[in-house]
Amino acid sequence: MSKKQDKKHQQQAAEPSLDFSKALIYTPAPESSAHIRLKKQYDLFINGTWVKPSKGGYFETINPSTEQVLAKVAEGTQEDVDKAVKAARAAYENVWSKMPARERAKYIYRIARLIQERAREFAVIESMDGGKPIRESRDIDIPLAANHFFYYAGWADKLEYAFPGKNPESIGVAGQIIPWNFPLLMAAWKIAPALAAGNTVVLKPAESTPLTALKLAEIIEESGLPAGVVNIVTGAGATGAAIVNHPDIDKIAFTGSTDVGKLIQKAIAGTGKKLTLELGGKAANIIFEDAALDQAVEGIVNGIFFNQGHVCCAGSRLFVQEGVADKVIRKLKDRMASLIVGDPMDKNTDIGAINSPEQLKKINEYLKIGVNEGGEVFQPNCSIPSKGYFCKPTLFLNTSQSHRVVQEEIFGPVLAVQTFRTVEEVIEKANNTPYGLSAGVWTDKGSKIFNMTTKLKAGVVWANTYNKFDPSSPFGGFRESGFGREGGLHGLLPYLNLR
Ligand code: NAP
Ligand code: MG
């Protein structure tokens, strides 16, 4: 060996082994919040103007990563909901249902353009109010919300082409209730198809994340949308119930927990109101031995740990084929060690803040339950901020079908892992859940993908990818995950009568 070669050889030998936790130390890269405009107090957006809540109540919305109060928000009462429904009814009868569809489309386009123009402000407020990493609100939530308005604007004057041979008619006033995990995106999923189909809206955002819906109200005001076409009424569960129970609402669209979905279904039974329910999930991600393992591990991590597991379609159950189980779990642990948990405003952050103290409490209870059930727990040795609500990404190994961490929706960064041998076994195990929202399949074989997609009882099955959304693709579940579809042509159907 020459001297030069020998030196190179020595350098290679001296290279440290890969330790992700030490190798990836980034300098913080926080997004600025200097450009955002938040009022100290928000009223209700009813009939195109801002009105005080009838009982004068306001509640605080906090930043879950700092525990600081961001703004006070009006507590809408039954009386306020009634005002909003009356405004929506008048706007429907007198203006919106009479307006040529191509004119309606222009307003919806305008809302999409205004969201795009103010995307940065929306992204920052979404991360501050809800705790999700800025990377996600900037690259996923806000662009997708704008795209939903663009997509449905395109359909507004083409409804008879969407449903050939039918005579699509709007249905009237839609009451819409949304959760805290994708606040602006869920508002877009609800409002855009309703308006395109010619309906008017009363929407209630979640109590812990009302700010981007209120910013959307500002945009709606700016767009010149006729007064009363969209009304935003903030408040807690009681405000949502007042919408559900209002006699002059024609359709309820709800996204949230299965428990509340069941209450709503009971409440409107026999009233003739149309209903769509987008509820919880316990998705299976399935890795076969022939899969591209690094890609699969990245997809698993993306599916459960990003956005803190606050995703209805989160891949919270992992099934790995036995032959590659050790390898996959090792790779998964290595990747988890490189995840950065912390400030949602930092562009390097992978896992932001848990949305509320109540949600963190619920997740921590499940961590105890998982240990008591005999699951082997793994958490990387990462640091988490001392203030705010944070949770380390967590694996439960050696779990079985009967474990509660395998059966119940945790809605946190917690992944329950099981192994399997045959295709039949994994289909049976994956379908053994009350839910049926989504699933993921990782394999090199197209035939296996087609076999799995037809047998898995889930509304969406992703293959060799996960959590991919597009306004033109319908999304929704089976069984306790609800019914009805949002997105795509299917997403127009709940807002139309077809004759
Ligand atoms: P949640 O407690 O059911 O709340 C959802 C919304 O309903 C909130 O605006 C809530 O107000 C309101 N609400 C509460 N009680 C009500 C009642 N009795 N009548 C009418 N409205 C009522 O759900 P969450 O905890 O906010 O959200 C997490 C759940 O949503 C998870 O189960 C998740 O899987 C599901 N989700 C499903 C999808 C999907 O597309 N399938 C998408 C996202 C989330 P408050 O905020 O004041 O409680
Ligand atoms: Mg908040």
Coordinates of C-alpha atoms and ligand atoms in Angstrom, one line a residue:
M1 CA 0.0 0.0 0.0
S2 CA 1.4 3.4 -0.9
K3 CA 1.8 6.1 1.8
K4 CA -1.1 8.0 0.3
Q5 CA -3.4 5.0 0.2
D6 CA -2.4 4.1 3.7
K7 CA -3.4 7.5 5.0
K8 CA -6.8 7.3 3.2
H9 CA -7.3 3.9 4.7
Q10 CA -6.6 5.2 8.2
Q11 CA -9.0 8.1 7.8
Q12 CA -11.8 5.7 6.7
A13 CA -11.1 3.4 9.6
A14 CA -11.3 6.4 12.0
E15 CA -14.7 7.5 10.7
P16 CA -17.3 7.3 13.5
S17 CA -20.3 5.0 13.0
L18 CA -23.6 6.6 12.0
D19 CA -25.4 8.0 15.0
F20 CA -28.3 10.1 13.7
S21 CA -29.1 11.7 17.1
K22 CA -25.7 13.3 17.2
A23 CA -25.1 13.8 13.5
L24 CA -28.1 16.0 12.9
I25 CA -27.9 19.1 15.0
Y26 CA -29.3 22.1 13.1
T27 CA -29.1 25.7 14.0
P28 CA -32.7 26.9 14.7
A29 CA -34.3 28.5 11.6
P30 CA -37.5 30.1 12.9
E31 CA -40.1 31.6 10.6
S32 CA -40.9 35.1 11.5
S33 CA -44.3 36.1 12.9
A34 CA -43.6 39.8 12.4
H35 CA -45.7 40.1 9.3
I36 CA -49.0 38.6 10.6
R37 CA -51.9 40.6 11.7
L38 CA -54.0 39.3 14.6
K39 CA -56.7 41.2 16.4
K40 CA -56.9 41.0 20.2
Q41 CA -60.5 39.9 19.9
Y42 CA -62.6 38.4 17.2
D43 CA -66.4 38.7 16.8
L44 CA -68.7 36.4 14.8
F45 CA -68.8 36.8 11.0
I46 CA -72.5 36.9 10.3
N47 CA -74.2 38.4 7.2
G48 CA -71.0 39.9 5.9
T49 CA -70.2 41.8 9.1
W50 CA -68.6 41.3 12.5
V51 CA -71.1 41.0 15.2
K52 CA -70.7 40.7 19.0
P53 CA -71.9 37.4 20.6
S54 CA -75.4 37.7 22.0
K55 CA -74.4 36.8 25.5
G56 CA -71.1 38.7 25.3
G57 CA -68.9 35.7 26.0
Y58 CA -65.4 35.3 24.6
F59 CA -62.9 32.4 25.1
E60 CA -59.1 32.4 24.6
T61 CA -57.2 30.5 21.9
I62 CA -53.7 29.7 22.9
N63 CA -50.5 28.8 21.1
P64 CA -49.9 25.2 22.4
S65 CA -46.1 25.5 21.9
T66 CA -45.8 28.5 24.2
E67 CA -49.0 28.4 26.2
Q68 CA -49.5 32.1 25.3
V69 CA -52.9 33.5 24.6
L70 CA -53.1 34.6 20.9
A71 CA -56.6 36.2 20.9
K72 CA -60.0 36.2 22.4
V73 CA -62.7 34.7 20.3
A74 CA -66.5 35.1 20.5
E75 CA -68.6 32.3 22.0
G76 CA -71.5 31.9 19.6
T77 CA -74.8 31.0 21.3
Q78 CA -78.0 29.4 19.9
E79 CA -79.3 32.9 19.2
D80 CA -76.2 33.7 17.2
V81 CA -76.5 30.5 15.3
D82 CA -80.1 31.4 14.5
K83 CA -79.0 34.8 13.2
A84 CA -76.3 33.1 11.0
V85 CA -78.8 30.6 9.6
K86 CA -81.3 33.4 8.9
A87 CA -78.6 35.3 7.0
A88 CA -77.6 32.2 5.1
R89 CA -81.2 31.5 4.2
A90 CA -81.8 35.0 2.9
A91 CA -78.6 35.0 1.0
Y92 CA -79.5 31.6 -0.5
E93 CA -83.1 32.6 -1.5
N94 CA -82.4 36.1 -2.7
V95 CA -78.9 36.1 -4.2
W96 CA -76.7 33.0 -4.3
S97 CA -79.1 30.5 -5.8
K98 CA -80.3 33.0 -8.4
M99 CA -76.8 34.1 -9.5
P100 CA -75.5 32.6 -12.8
A101 CA -73.1 29.8 -11.9
R102 CA -70.2 31.4 -13.8
E103 CA -70.6 34.5 -11.5
R104 CA -70.5 32.2 -8.5
A105 CA -67.3 30.7 -9.8
K106 CA -65.6 34.1 -10.0
Y107 CA -66.1 34.7 -6.3
I108 CA -64.7 31.2 -5.4
Y109 CA -61.7 31.8 -7.6
R110 CA -61.2 35.2 -5.9
I111 CA -61.1 33.5 -2.5
A112 CA -58.5 31.0 -3.8
R113 CA -56.3 33.8 -5.1
L114 CA -56.6 35.8 -1.9
I115 CA -55.5 32.7 0.1
Q116 CA -52.5 32.3 -2.2
E117 CA -51.6 35.9 -1.8
R118 CA -51.7 35.7 2.0
A119 CA -50.4 32.1 2.2
R120 CA -47.4 33.1 4.4
E121 CA -49.6 34.8 7.0
F122 CA -52.0 31.9 7.0
A123 CA -49.2 29.3 7.4
V124 CA -47.7 31.2 10.4
I125 CA -51.1 31.6 12.1
E126 CA -52.0 28.0 11.5
S127 CA -48.8 26.8 13.2
M128 CA -49.2 29.3 16.1
D129 CA -52.8 28.4 16.8
G130 CA -52.6 24.7 16.3
G131 CA -49.0 23.7 17.0
K132 CA -48.2 22.0 13.6
P133 CA -44.8 22.5 12.1
I134 CA -44.5 25.5 9.8
R135 CA -43.1 23.2 7.1
E136 CA -46.4 21.4 7.0
S137 CA -48.8 24.4 7.2
R138 CA -46.6 26.2 4.6
D139 CA -46.2 23.3 2.1
I140 CA -49.4 21.3 2.7
D141 CA -52.3 22.9 4.5
I142 CA -52.4 26.3 2.9
P143 CA -51.6 25.4 -0.7
L144 CA -54.1 22.5 -0.6
A145 CA -56.8 24.8 0.9
A146 CA -56.3 27.3 -2.0
N147 CA -56.3 24.4 -4.5
H148 CA -59.6 23.2 -3.2
F149 CA -61.2 26.6 -3.9
F150 CA -59.6 26.6 -7.4
Y151 CA -60.8 23.1 -8.1
Y152 CA -64.4 23.6 -7.1
A153 CA -64.5 27.1 -8.7
G154 CA -63.9 25.2 -11.9
W155 CA -67.0 23.0 -11.4
A156 CA -69.5 25.7 -10.5
D157 CA -70.7 26.3 -14.0
K158 CA -70.2 22.7 -15.2
L159 CA -72.4 20.8 -12.9
E160 CA -74.5 19.3 -15.7
Y161 CA -71.3 18.0 -17.2
A162 CA -70.3 16.5 -13.9
F163 CA -73.5 14.6 -13.7
P164 CA -74.6 13.9 -17.3
G165 CA -78.3 13.3 -17.8
K166 CA -79.2 14.7 -14.4
N167 CA -80.5 18.0 -13.3
P168 CA -78.2 19.1 -10.4
E169 CA -79.9 21.5 -7.9
S170 CA -78.5 23.1 -4.8
I171 CA -80.0 22.1 -1.5
G172 CA -80.0 25.3 0.6
V173 CA -78.2 26.1 3.8
A174 CA -75.3 23.9 4.9
G175 CA -74.2 23.7 8.6
Q176 CA -70.5 22.7 8.7
I177 CA -68.5 21.7 11.8
I178 CA -64.8 21.0 11.7
P179 CA -61.9 19.8 13.9
W180 CA -58.6 21.2 15.0
N181 CA -56.1 19.1 13.1
F182 CA -56.3 20.8 9.7
P183 CA -58.3 24.0 10.5
L184 CA -58.1 26.0 7.2
L185 CA -57.9 22.9 5.0
M186 CA -61.1 21.4 6.6
A187 CA -62.8 24.8 6.2
A188 CA -61.9 24.7 2.5
W189 CA -63.0 21.1 2.1
K190 CA -66.4 22.1 3.4
I191 CA -67.0 25.6 2.0
A192 CA -65.6 25.3 -1.6
P193 CA -67.9 22.5 -2.8
A194 CA -70.9 23.9 -1.0
L195 CA -70.5 27.3 -2.7
A196 CA -69.8 25.7 -6.1
A197 CA -73.0 23.7 -5.9
G198 CA -74.9 26.9 -5.1
N199 CA -75.5 26.6 -1.3
T200 CA -74.9 29.0 1.5
V201 CA -72.9 28.1 4.7
V202 CA -72.8 28.4 8.5
L203 CA -69.4 27.0 9.6
K204 CA -68.0 26.4 13.1
P205 CA -64.3 25.9 13.5
A206 CA -62.8 24.0 16.5
E207 CA -62.5 25.8 19.8
S208 CA -58.7 25.5 20.0
T209 CA -58.0 26.5 16.3
P210 CA -60.4 29.2 15.2
L211 CA -58.0 31.8 13.9
T212 CA -57.4 30.7 10.3
A213 CA -61.2 30.4 9.8
L214 CA -61.6 33.9 11.1
K215 CA -58.8 35.1 8.7
L216 CA -60.7 33.3 5.9
A217 CA -63.7 35.4 6.9
E218 CA -61.6 38.5 6.4
I219 CA -60.7 37.2 2.9
I220 CA -64.3 36.4 2.2
E221 CA -65.2 40.0 3.2
E222 CA -62.4 41.3 0.9
S223 CA -63.6 39.1 -2.0
G224 CA -66.9 40.9 -2.1
L225 CA -68.9 37.6 -1.7
P226 CA -72.5 38.6 -1.1
A227 CA -73.4 39.1 2.6
G228 CA -74.7 35.9 4.3
V229 CA -73.3 33.4 1.8
V230 CA -70.6 32.3 4.3
N231 CA -71.1 32.8 8.0
I232 CA -68.4 31.8 10.6
V233 CA -69.7 31.2 14.1
T234 CA -67.0 30.3 16.7
G235 CA -67.6 28.5 19.9
A236 CA -67.4 25.1 21.6
G237 CA -69.4 21.9 21.3
A238 CA -72.7 23.6 22.3
T239 CA -72.4 26.0 19.3
G240 CA -71.9 23.0 17.0
A241 CA -75.0 21.3 18.5
A242 CA -77.0 24.5 17.9
I243 CA -76.1 24.3 14.2
V244 CA -76.9 20.5 14.1
N245 CA -80.3 21.1 15.8
H246 CA -81.3 24.2 13.9
P247 CA -84.6 23.5 12.0
D248 CA -83.8 25.6 9.0
I249 CA -80.6 23.8 8.0
D250 CA -80.8 21.4 5.0
K251 CA -77.4 19.7 5.3
I252 CA -74.9 18.9 8.0
A253 CA -71.3 18.2 7.1
F254 CA -69.2 17.1 10.1
T255 CA -65.6 16.2 10.5
G256 CA -64.5 15.1 14.0
S257 CA -64.6 12.3 16.4
T258 CA -66.7 9.1 16.0
D259 CA -68.4 9.8 19.4
V260 CA -69.7 13.2 18.3
G261 CA -70.5 11.9 14.9
K262 CA -72.8 9.3 16.4
L263 CA -74.5 12.0 18.6
I264 CA -75.1 14.1 15.4
Q265 CA -76.5 11.2 13.5
K266 CA -79.0 10.5 16.4
A267 CA -79.9 14.2 16.6
I268 CA -80.8 14.6 13.0
A269 CA -82.5 11.2 12.5
G270 CA -86.0 11.8 11.0
T271 CA -85.4 15.5 10.3
G272 CA -84.8 15.0 6.5
K273 CA -81.4 16.8 6.8
K274 CA -78.7 15.5 4.6
L275 CA -75.6 14.3 6.4
T276 CA -71.9 13.5 5.8
L277 CA -69.6 12.3 8.5
E278 CA -65.8 12.2 8.3
L279 CA -64.8 10.5 11.5
G280 CA -61.9 8.8 13.2
G281 CA -59.5 6.2 11.9
K282 CA -56.9 3.6 12.9
A283 CA -55.1 3.0 9.6
A284 CA -52.9 0.0 8.8
N285 CA -49.6 0.5 7.1
I286 CA -48.4 -2.8 5.7
I287 CA -44.8 -3.5 4.6
F288 CA -44.1 -6.6 2.6
E289 CA -40.7 -8.3 2.3
D290 CA -40.2 -7.1 -1.3
A291 CA -40.8 -3.4 -0.5
A292 CA -38.2 -0.7 -0.9
L293 CA -37.5 -0.6 2.8
D294 CA -35.9 2.8 3.2
Q295 CA -38.8 4.4 1.2
A296 CA -41.3 2.5 3.3
V297 CA -39.8 3.6 6.6
E298 CA -39.8 7.2 5.4
G299 CA -43.5 6.8 4.5
I300 CA -44.3 5.2 7.9
V301 CA -42.6 8.1 9.7
N302 CA -44.4 10.6 7.6
G303 CA -47.7 8.8 8.1
I304 CA -47.7 8.8 11.9
F305 CA -45.1 11.2 13.3
F306 CA -45.4 14.3 11.2
N307 CA -48.2 16.6 12.4
Q308 CA -47.9 14.8 15.8
G309 CA -50.2 12.0 14.6
H310 CA -53.1 14.5 14.6
V311 CA -54.3 13.0 11.3
C312 CA -57.5 11.1 11.0
C313 CA -55.9 8.9 8.4
A314 CA -52.6 8.6 10.3
G315 CA -50.9 5.2 9.8
S316 CA -51.1 4.3 13.5
R317 CA -50.8 0.5 13.0
L318 CA -47.7 -0.9 11.3
F319 CA -47.7 -4.5 10.0
V320 CA -44.3 -5.8 8.9
Q321 CA -43.7 -9.1 7.2
E322 CA -41.6 -11.3 9.4
G323 CA -38.6 -11.7 7.1
V324 CA -37.8 -8.0 7.2
A325 CA -39.2 -7.1 10.7
D326 CA -35.9 -6.7 12.5
K327 CA -34.4 -4.7 9.7
V328 CA -37.4 -2.4 9.4
I329 CA -37.7 -1.8 13.1
R330 CA -34.0 -1.0 13.3
K331 CA -34.3 1.5 10.5
L332 CA -37.4 2.9 12.0
K333 CA -35.7 3.5 15.4
D334 CA -32.7 5.1 13.6
R335 CA -35.0 7.4 11.7
M336 CA -37.0 8.3 14.8
A337 CA -33.7 9.2 16.5
S338 CA -33.2 11.9 13.9
L339 CA -36.7 13.5 14.2
I340 CA -36.7 17.0 15.7
V341 CA -39.4 17.7 18.2
G342 CA -40.0 21.3 19.2
D343 CA -40.8 24.8 18.0
P344 CA -43.5 24.5 15.3
M345 CA -42.2 27.8 13.8
D346 CA -38.7 26.3 13.2
K347 CA -38.4 25.1 9.6
N348 CA -36.3 22.1 10.8
T349 CA -39.0 20.8 13.1
D350 CA -40.6 17.5 12.3
I351 CA -42.9 17.1 15.2
G352 CA -44.5 20.3 16.6
A353 CA -46.8 20.8 19.6
I354 CA -49.7 18.6 20.7
N355 CA -52.8 20.7 20.0
S356 CA -54.1 21.1 23.6
P357 CA -53.3 20.0 27.2
E358 CA -56.4 17.7 27.0
Q359 CA -55.1 15.9 24.0
L360 CA -51.6 15.5 25.5
K361 CA -53.2 14.0 28.6
K362 CA -55.2 11.6 26.5
I363 CA -52.0 10.5 24.6
N364 CA -50.0 10.1 27.9
E365 CA -52.9 7.9 29.2
Y366 CA -52.5 5.7 26.1
L367 CA -48.7 5.5 26.7
K368 CA -49.4 4.1 30.2
I369 CA -52.1 1.7 28.8
G370 CA -49.8 0.4 26.1
V371 CA -47.1 -0.4 28.7
N372 CA -49.6 -2.0 31.1
E373 CA -50.8 -4.2 28.2
G374 CA -47.3 -5.5 27.8
G375 CA -46.2 -3.6 24.7
E376 CA -42.4 -2.9 24.5
V377 CA -42.1 0.9 24.3
F378 CA -39.4 2.8 22.4
Q379 CA -38.9 6.5 22.4
P380 CA -35.8 8.2 20.9
N381 CA -33.5 10.0 23.3
C382 CA -34.5 13.5 22.0
S383 CA -35.1 16.6 24.0
I384 CA -38.5 18.3 24.2
P385 CA -39.2 21.9 25.2
S386 CA -40.1 22.4 28.9
K387 CA -42.9 24.8 28.1
G388 CA -45.8 23.9 25.8
Y389 CA -47.4 20.5 25.1
F390 CA -45.0 18.0 23.5
C391 CA -44.8 14.3 23.1
K392 CA -41.9 12.2 21.8
P393 CA -42.5 9.9 18.9
T394 CA -43.3 6.5 20.3
L395 CA -43.2 2.9 19.1
F396 CA -45.1 0.0 20.8
L397 CA -43.5 -3.2 19.7
N398 CA -44.8 -6.7 20.4
T399 CA -48.4 -5.6 20.4
S400 CA -51.4 -7.8 19.6
Q401 CA -54.8 -7.3 18.0
S402 CA -56.5 -7.1 21.4
H403 CA -54.4 -4.3 22.7
R404 CA -56.1 -1.0 23.2
V405 CA -53.2 0.9 21.5
V406 CA -53.9 -1.2 18.5
Q407 CA -57.7 -0.8 18.5
E408 CA -58.4 2.7 19.6
E409 CA -57.6 6.0 17.9
I410 CA -54.9 7.8 20.0
F411 CA -54.5 10.9 17.7
G412 CA -50.9 11.3 18.7
P413 CA -47.4 10.3 17.5
V414 CA -47.8 6.7 18.7
L415 CA -47.2 3.7 16.4
A416 CA -48.3 0.1 17.3
V417 CA -46.2 -2.5 15.5
Q418 CA -47.1 -6.1 14.7
T419 CA -45.6 -8.7 12.3
F420 CA -47.3 -11.1 9.9
R421 CA -46.5 -14.0 7.6
T422 CA -49.1 -14.2 4.8
V423 CA -51.2 -11.9 2.7
E424 CA -54.4 -13.4 4.1
E425 CA -53.3 -12.9 7.7
V426 CA -52.4 -9.3 7.2
I427 CA -55.7 -8.5 5.5
E428 CA -57.6 -10.1 8.3
K429 CA -55.6 -8.2 10.9
A430 CA -55.7 -4.9 9.1
N431 CA -59.5 -5.1 8.7
N432 CA -60.0 -6.1 12.4
T433 CA -60.9 -2.6 13.5
P434 CA -64.2 -0.7 13.9
Y435 CA -62.8 2.0 11.6
G436 CA -62.2 2.1 7.8
L437 CA -60.7 5.3 6.7
S438 CA -57.3 4.6 5.1
A439 CA -54.5 2.2 4.7
G440 CA -51.0 1.9 3.1
V441 CA -49.3 -0.9 1.2
W442 CA -45.6 -1.1 0.6
T443 CA -44.5 -3.7 -2.0
D444 CA -42.6 -4.0 -5.3
K445 CA -45.4 -6.0 -6.9
G446 CA -48.3 -4.3 -8.7
S447 CA -50.4 -7.4 -8.5
K448 CA -50.1 -7.5 -4.7
I449 CA -51.2 -3.8 -4.6
F450 CA -54.3 -4.5 -6.6
N451 CA -55.1 -7.6 -4.5
M452 CA -54.7 -5.6 -1.2
T453 CA -56.7 -2.5 -2.4
T454 CA -59.7 -4.6 -3.2
K455 CA -59.6 -6.5 0.1
L456 CA -58.7 -3.8 2.6
K457 CA -61.8 -2.1 4.1
A458 CA -60.7 1.5 3.8
G459 CA -61.9 4.5 1.9
V460 CA -58.4 5.3 0.7
V461 CA -55.5 2.9 0.1
W462 CA -52.1 4.4 -0.7
A463 CA -49.5 2.3 -2.4
N464 CA -45.8 3.0 -1.9
T465 CA -46.6 6.4 -0.6
Y466 CA -48.8 7.8 2.3
N467 CA -50.9 10.9 3.2
K468 CA -51.1 12.2 -0.4
F469 CA -54.0 14.5 -1.1
D470 CA -55.3 16.2 -4.1
P471 CA -58.6 18.3 -4.5
S472 CA -59.6 16.0 -7.4
S473 CA -59.5 12.8 -5.4
P474 CA -62.4 11.8 -3.1
F475 CA -61.6 11.1 0.5
G476 CA -63.8 9.5 3.2
G477 CA -64.4 6.3 5.1
F478 CA -66.4 3.2 5.9
R479 CA -67.9 1.9 9.1
E480 CA -67.1 4.0 12.2
S481 CA -65.0 6.3 10.0
G482 CA -68.2 7.8 8.6
F483 CA -69.8 8.1 5.2
G484 CA -69.9 10.5 2.3
R485 CA -66.9 11.7 0.3
E486 CA -65.1 15.1 0.2
G487 CA -62.9 16.1 -2.7
G488 CA -63.4 15.4 -6.4
L489 CA -66.7 15.0 -8.1
H490 CA -67.9 12.9 -5.3
G491 CA -67.4 15.9 -3.0
L492 CA -70.1 17.8 -4.9
L493 CA -72.8 15.1 -4.4
P494 CA -73.6 15.9 -0.7
Y495 CA -74.4 19.5 -1.7
L496 CA -76.7 18.7 -4.6
N497 CA -80.1 17.1 -5.3
L498 CA -79.9 15.2 -8.6
R499 CA -83.1 14.8 -10.4
Ligands
NAP1 P1 -64.5 16.5 18.1 O1 -64.3 16.6 19.5 O2 -65.6 15.5 17.6 O3 -64.8 17.9 17.5 C1 -65.1 18.2 16.2 C2 -65.9 19.5 16.1 O4 -67.2 19.3 16.6 C3 -65.4 20.7 16.9 O5 -65.6 21.9 16.2 C4 -66.1 20.5 18.2 O6 -66.2 21.7 18.9 C5 -67.5 20.2 17.6 N1 -68.4 19.5 18.6 C6 -68.1 19.0 19.8 N2 -69.2 18.5 20.4 C7 -70.2 18.7 19.5 C8 -71.6 18.4 19.5 N3 -72.2 17.7 20.5 N4 -72.4 18.7 18.5 C9 -71.8 19.4 17.4 N5 -70.5 19.7 17.3 C10 -69.7 19.4 18.4 O7 -63.2 16.1 17.3 P2 -61.8 16.7 17.5 O8 -61.2 16.2 18.7 O9 -61.9 18.2 17.3 O10 -61.0 16.2 16.2 C11 -60.4 15.0 16.2 C12 -61.2 13.9 15.5 O11 -61.6 14.3 14.2 C13 -60.5 12.6 15.4 O12 -61.3 11.5 15.8 C14 -60.1 12.5 13.9 O13 -60.0 11.2 13.4 C15 -61.3 13.2 13.3 N6 -61.0 13.7 11.9 C16 -61.5 13.0 10.9 C17 -61.2 13.4 9.6 C18 -61.8 12.7 8.4 O14 -61.8 13.3 7.3 N7 -62.4 11.6 8.6 C19 -60.4 14.6 9.4 C20 -59.9 15.2 10.5 C21 -60.2 14.8 11.8 P3 -65.0 22.0 20.0 O15 -63.8 22.2 19.2 O16 -65.4 23.1 20.8 O17 -64.9 20.7 20.8
MG2 MG -55.1 27.5 19.6

